[in-house]
Coordinates of C-alpha atoms in Angstrom, one line a residue:
M1 CA -137.4 76.4 -37.9
K2 CA -140.7 78.0 -38.1
N3 CA -142.7 76.6 -41.3
T4 CA -145.3 79.4 -41.7
S5 CA -146.1 81.3 -44.7
L6 CA -145.6 85.0 -45.1
L7 CA -149.3 85.6 -45.0
E8 CA -149.7 83.5 -41.8
E9 CA -146.5 85.3 -40.2
M10 CA -148.4 88.6 -41.0
K11 CA -151.5 87.6 -39.4
N12 CA -150.0 86.3 -36.2
S13 CA -147.4 88.9 -35.9
K14 CA -148.0 92.2 -34.1
Q15 CA -145.1 93.8 -36.0
S16 CA -145.9 93.0 -39.7
A17 CA -146.1 95.0 -43.0
H18 CA -149.8 95.3 -42.7
V19 CA -149.8 96.6 -39.0
A20 CA -147.0 99.0 -39.9
Y21 CA -149.0 100.2 -42.9
T22 CA -152.1 100.7 -40.9
N23 CA -150.1 102.7 -38.3
F24 CA -148.6 104.9 -41.0
V25 CA -151.9 105.6 -42.5
T26 CA -153.2 106.8 -39.0
A27 CA -150.0 108.8 -38.4
Y28 CA -149.8 110.5 -41.9
S29 CA -150.9 114.0 -42.3
I30 CA -150.6 116.3 -45.1
D31 CA -150.3 119.1 -42.8
N32 CA -146.9 118.0 -41.7
P33 CA -145.0 117.8 -44.9
D34 CA -141.6 117.8 -43.4
L35 CA -142.3 114.8 -41.0
V36 CA -140.3 111.6 -42.1
Y37 CA -141.8 108.3 -42.0
C38 CA -139.3 105.6 -41.3
F39 CA -140.1 101.9 -41.7
F40 CA -137.6 99.5 -39.9
E41 CA -137.0 95.9 -39.5
G42 CA -136.7 96.1 -35.7
D43 CA -136.8 98.4 -32.7
E44 CA -132.7 98.5 -32.6
D45 CA -132.6 100.0 -36.1
K46 CA -134.5 103.2 -35.1
K47 CA -132.0 103.7 -32.4
Y48 CA -129.1 104.0 -34.9
Y49 CA -130.9 105.7 -37.9
G50 CA -133.0 107.8 -35.6
S51 CA -129.9 109.5 -34.1
I52 CA -128.5 110.6 -37.4
I53 CA -131.9 111.8 -38.6
T54 CA -132.6 114.0 -35.5
I55 CA -129.1 115.2 -34.8
K56 CA -127.5 115.6 -38.2
Y57 CA -130.6 116.4 -40.3
E58 CA -132.5 118.1 -37.6
K59 CA -135.8 116.3 -38.8
K60 CA -138.5 114.8 -36.7
F61 CA -139.6 111.2 -37.7
E62 CA -142.3 108.7 -37.1
D63 CA -141.0 105.1 -36.8
F64 CA -142.8 101.9 -37.7
T65 CA -141.3 98.5 -36.9
C66 CA -142.1 95.7 -39.3
G67 CA -140.6 92.8 -37.7
G68 CA -138.5 91.5 -40.4
R69 CA -136.8 92.2 -43.7
D70 CA -139.6 90.7 -45.8
F71 CA -142.2 93.0 -44.1
V72 CA -140.3 96.0 -44.7
L73 CA -140.2 95.2 -48.4
K74 CA -143.8 94.3 -48.3
A75 CA -144.7 97.7 -46.7
I76 CA -142.9 99.3 -49.8
E77 CA -145.5 97.7 -52.2
L78 CA -148.4 98.8 -50.0
I79 CA -147.4 102.3 -49.7
K80 CA -146.1 102.8 -53.3
N81 CA -149.4 101.6 -54.6
R82 CA -151.3 104.4 -53.0
I83 CA -151.2 107.8 -54.9
E84 CA -152.3 109.7 -51.9
Y85 CA -148.9 109.2 -50.2
N86 CA -146.8 110.2 -53.1
K87 CA -145.7 113.4 -51.4
A88 CA -145.0 111.7 -48.1
K89 CA -141.3 111.5 -47.1
V90 CA -141.2 107.7 -46.5
L91 CA -137.9 105.8 -46.0
F92 CA -137.4 102.1 -45.6
F93 CA -134.4 100.5 -44.0
I94 CA -133.2 96.9 -44.1
D95 CA -130.1 94.9 -43.5
R96 CA -128.1 93.4 -46.2
D97 CA -127.8 90.0 -44.6
Y98 CA -126.0 87.4 -47.0
T99 CA -127.5 88.9 -50.1
D100 CA -126.1 91.5 -52.8
D101 CA -128.9 93.9 -52.4
K102 CA -128.1 97.6 -52.9
V103 CA -129.6 100.9 -52.1
K104 CA -132.5 101.8 -54.3
D105 CA -134.8 104.8 -54.4
E106 CA -136.3 105.3 -50.9
L107 CA -134.8 101.9 -49.7
Y108 CA -131.7 101.9 -47.8
V109 CA -129.7 98.6 -47.6
T110 CA -126.7 98.5 -45.3
P111 CA -123.3 97.8 -47.2
C112 CA -122.6 95.2 -44.6
Y113 CA -124.5 92.4 -42.9
S114 CA -126.4 94.6 -40.4
I115 CA -126.2 97.9 -38.6
E116 CA -124.5 95.7 -35.6
N117 CA -121.3 95.6 -38.2
F118 CA -121.1 99.5 -38.0
Y119 CA -120.4 99.1 -34.2
S120 CA -117.9 96.4 -34.1
T121 CA -115.2 98.0 -36.1
E122 CA -111.6 99.1 -35.4
D123 CA -112.5 102.8 -35.9
T124 CA -115.3 102.4 -33.2
L125 CA -112.7 101.0 -30.9
K126 CA -110.3 103.6 -31.5
R127 CA -113.0 106.3 -30.6
I128 CA -114.0 104.5 -27.4
L129 CA -110.2 104.1 -26.4
N130 CA -109.7 107.8 -26.9
N131 CA -113.0 109.2 -25.4
E132 CA -113.8 106.5 -22.7
F133 CA -110.4 105.3 -21.6
N134 CA -108.5 108.6 -22.4
M135 CA -105.9 106.8 -24.4
K136 CA -104.0 108.8 -27.0
E137 CA -103.5 107.1 -30.4
K138 CA -99.5 107.1 -30.3
D139 CA -99.6 105.6 -26.6
E140 CA -97.9 102.2 -26.3
N141 CA -101.1 100.8 -24.8
F142 CA -103.4 102.0 -27.5
L143 CA -101.2 100.2 -30.2
K144 CA -101.1 97.3 -28.0
I145 CA -104.8 97.1 -27.8
L146 CA -105.5 97.4 -31.4
E147 CA -103.0 94.8 -32.2
L148 CA -104.6 92.4 -29.7
Y149 CA -108.0 93.2 -31.1
T150 CA -106.9 92.5 -34.8
T151 CA -105.4 89.2 -33.8
L152 CA -108.4 88.1 -31.7
L153 CA -110.7 89.0 -34.3
M154 CA -108.9 87.2 -37.0
N155 CA -108.9 83.9 -34.6
Y156 CA -112.7 84.6 -34.0
H157 CA -113.5 84.8 -37.8
D158 CA -111.5 81.5 -38.4
K159 CA -113.7 80.0 -35.7
L160 CA -117.0 81.2 -37.2
L161 CA -116.2 80.8 -40.9
F162 CA -117.9 77.6 -41.3
L163 CA -120.9 78.5 -39.4
N164 CA -121.3 81.8 -41.4
A165 CA -120.8 80.0 -44.7
W166 CA -123.5 77.4 -43.7
L167 CA -125.9 80.0 -42.6
S168 CA -125.5 81.8 -45.9
C169 CA -126.3 78.7 -47.8
Q170 CA -129.3 78.4 -45.8
Y171 CA -130.3 81.9 -46.9
D172 CA -129.7 81.0 -50.6
I173 CA -132.1 78.1 -50.2
R174 CA -134.8 80.3 -48.7
I175 CA -134.5 82.9 -51.6
K176 CA -134.3 80.3 -54.2
T177 CA -137.3 78.4 -53.0
N178 CA -139.3 81.6 -52.2
T179 CA -140.2 80.5 -48.6
S180 CA -140.6 82.7 -45.5
T181 CA -139.1 79.8 -43.4
R182 CA -136.3 81.0 -41.2
L183 CA -133.8 79.7 -38.8
D184 CA -134.2 80.7 -35.1
I185 CA -130.5 81.4 -34.9
N186 CA -130.6 83.7 -31.8
E187 CA -132.6 81.0 -29.8
V188 CA -130.6 77.9 -31.1
L189 CA -127.2 79.4 -30.5
K190 CA -128.1 81.3 -27.1
N191 CA -125.9 78.8 -25.2
Y192 CA -122.9 79.7 -27.2
F193 CA -123.3 83.4 -27.2
K194 CA -124.8 84.0 -23.6
N195 CA -125.3 87.7 -22.6
N196 CA -123.8 87.0 -19.0
E197 CA -120.8 85.0 -20.2
N198 CA -117.8 86.4 -21.6
M199 CA -116.0 84.7 -24.6
F200 CA -112.7 86.1 -23.4
D201 CA -110.8 85.0 -20.2
V202 CA -109.4 87.5 -17.9
C203 CA -106.0 87.6 -19.9
L204 CA -108.1 88.7 -22.9
S205 CA -107.7 85.3 -24.8
L206 CA -110.6 83.6 -26.4
R207 CA -111.8 80.8 -24.2
A208 CA -110.8 77.3 -25.6
N209 CA -113.3 75.1 -27.4
I210 CA -116.6 77.2 -26.9
F211 CA -117.0 77.4 -30.8
D212 CA -115.8 74.0 -31.9
D213 CA -119.3 72.8 -32.7
F214 CA -119.6 75.5 -35.3
K215 CA -117.0 73.8 -37.6
N216 CA -119.0 70.5 -37.5
K217 CA -121.6 70.2 -40.3
D218 CA -123.2 67.1 -38.7
I219 CA -123.7 68.9 -35.5
L220 CA -125.2 72.1 -37.2
E221 CA -127.5 69.9 -39.3
N222 CA -128.5 67.0 -37.0
T223 CA -128.1 68.5 -33.4
L224 CA -128.6 72.6 -33.6
F225 CA -130.7 72.9 -36.7
K226 CA -132.4 69.6 -37.1
D227 CA -135.2 70.9 -39.3
A228 CA -133.0 72.9 -41.7
P229 CA -132.5 71.9 -45.0
K230 CA -129.3 69.8 -45.8
I231 CA -126.6 71.6 -47.6
L232 CA -124.7 69.9 -50.4
D233 CA -120.9 69.8 -49.7
D234 CA -120.2 71.2 -53.2
L235 CA -122.2 74.4 -52.4
L236 CA -120.9 74.8 -49.0
N237 CA -117.2 74.5 -50.1
E238 CA -118.1 77.1 -52.8
K239 CA -119.2 79.5 -50.1
L240 CA -116.4 78.6 -47.8
A241 CA -114.0 79.5 -50.6
L242 CA -115.6 82.8 -51.1
F243 CA -115.9 83.8 -47.5
N244 CA -112.2 82.9 -47.1
S245 CA -110.9 84.8 -50.1
R246 CA -108.6 87.6 -49.6
D247 CA -110.9 90.3 -50.8
F248 CA -114.0 89.0 -48.5
N249 CA -114.3 91.5 -45.5
K250 CA -115.4 89.2 -42.8
A251 CA -115.9 91.9 -40.2
C252 CA -118.3 93.5 -42.6
M253 CA -120.1 90.6 -44.1
F254 CA -120.3 88.1 -41.2
R255 CA -123.4 88.0 -39.2
G256 CA -123.7 91.2 -37.1
K257 CA -124.8 89.9 -33.9
F258 CA -121.9 87.6 -33.8
E259 CA -119.7 90.5 -34.4
L260 CA -121.2 92.8 -31.8
K261 CA -121.1 90.0 -29.1
F262 CA -117.3 89.8 -29.7
F263 CA -116.9 93.5 -29.6
I264 CA -118.8 94.0 -26.2
D265 CA -117.2 91.1 -24.6
F266 CA -113.6 92.5 -25.6
L267 CA -114.6 96.0 -24.2
K268 CA -115.8 94.3 -20.9
R269 CA -112.7 92.5 -20.3
L270 CA -110.6 95.4 -21.5
K271 CA -112.2 97.6 -18.9
E272 CA -111.4 95.1 -16.2
E273 CA -107.9 95.1 -17.3
A274 CA -107.6 98.8 -17.7
T275 CA -109.1 99.7 -14.3
S276 CA -107.2 96.9 -12.5
K277 CA -104.8 98.0 -9.7
Q278 CA -102.2 95.6 -11.2
P279 CA -102.9 95.3 -14.9
K280 CA -101.7 92.0 -16.7
I281 CA -101.2 93.3 -20.2
L282 CA -101.3 97.3 -20.1
T283 CA -98.4 99.1 -18.5
K284 CA -100.7 101.6 -16.6
K285 CA -104.1 101.8 -15.0
Y286 CA -106.9 103.8 -16.9
K287 CA -110.3 105.1 -15.9
C288 CA -113.4 104.1 -17.7
T289 CA -116.9 104.8 -16.4
L290 CA -118.9 103.5 -19.5
S291 CA -120.7 100.2 -19.0
F292 CA -120.6 97.8 -21.9
K293 CA -123.8 95.7 -22.1
L294 CA -124.7 93.8 -25.1
E295 CA -128.5 94.6 -24.5
D296 CA -128.2 98.4 -24.6
S297 CA -125.1 98.6 -26.9
I298 CA -126.8 100.0 -29.9
S299 CA -128.3 102.9 -27.9
V300 CA -124.9 103.6 -25.7
L301 CA -122.5 103.1 -28.4
T302 CA -124.3 104.9 -31.4
Q303 CA -122.2 108.0 -30.9
Y304 CA -119.0 106.0 -31.7
S305 CA -120.2 103.7 -34.6
N306 CA -119.5 104.1 -38.2
T307 CA -121.8 106.1 -40.4
P308 CA -121.0 104.7 -44.0
N309 CA -120.8 107.1 -46.8
C310 CA -123.8 105.5 -48.7
L311 CA -126.0 106.3 -45.7
I312 CA -124.9 110.0 -45.8
E313 CA -125.6 110.0 -49.5
F314 CA -128.9 108.5 -48.9
F315 CA -130.0 110.9 -46.4
D316 CA -128.6 113.8 -48.2
K317 CA -130.7 112.9 -51.2
H318 CA -133.9 112.6 -49.3
L319 CA -133.6 114.9 -46.3
K320 CA -131.1 117.6 -46.9
V321 CA -132.7 120.9 -47.8
A322 CA -130.9 122.4 -50.9

């Protein structure tokens, strides 16, 4: 865990609120009142939101990457305090993460954990099956894949329930103590979510035991995240109960990068199965030319991802011409 203050992070980071603000000041022009200025957490966000802005709303936009959620929120303070930018079309975008934050004014907050959760959905899968595999919704194999996907995702969520609950507790501590320290989740867990290693075997079953460590509090706190605060059992049990409740949408509220990894690995194995001369699960062979890669999935699959109603309402409010 990096134990640096927010000020130190902004001084050290090339992508920070102050850097983004400075770039905005340079780019801003009163001679181009229709230009939209968008502040994002990371570069992946502009690929998702940018396509909607340019295609659906036919607007040009300037993007500014802040390098994190906290920095986007800080950028709001920096800009809103300057009256010379009151007429600028400035929009801000952050992931909800494990919070209850909602859309407010020019700030858009995802209704799920992150934009990655917009991709790893059953609706997205249906669109891909129909458009890339040329499967019809009433086909036997189409229905078989959806049923398999649903079953596997439930199993996957069971395996990652404890980890998500523990990470959410860590987030609560960071907010409660008002610190900018963060767990380097991607780096610490990279051996469990390897880009070049599929979590499914050739029969489209989750490989055994690869996520067993995520159910062990001792391993999480004393091996994987040794510098992280220790979580009291009572707090963790409360979070587990919440995350495992009937009304809790795991596919929406679990960490998006975990969900997207599952989705892409499933599609990779599905393509191998569907294009095989002798499929093991499907009753016939299908063609699919699309390449499913985790590193470029946000760009490639944007056309099939979900667009929540709250995002359309947000853009309609700020970009739609009456």
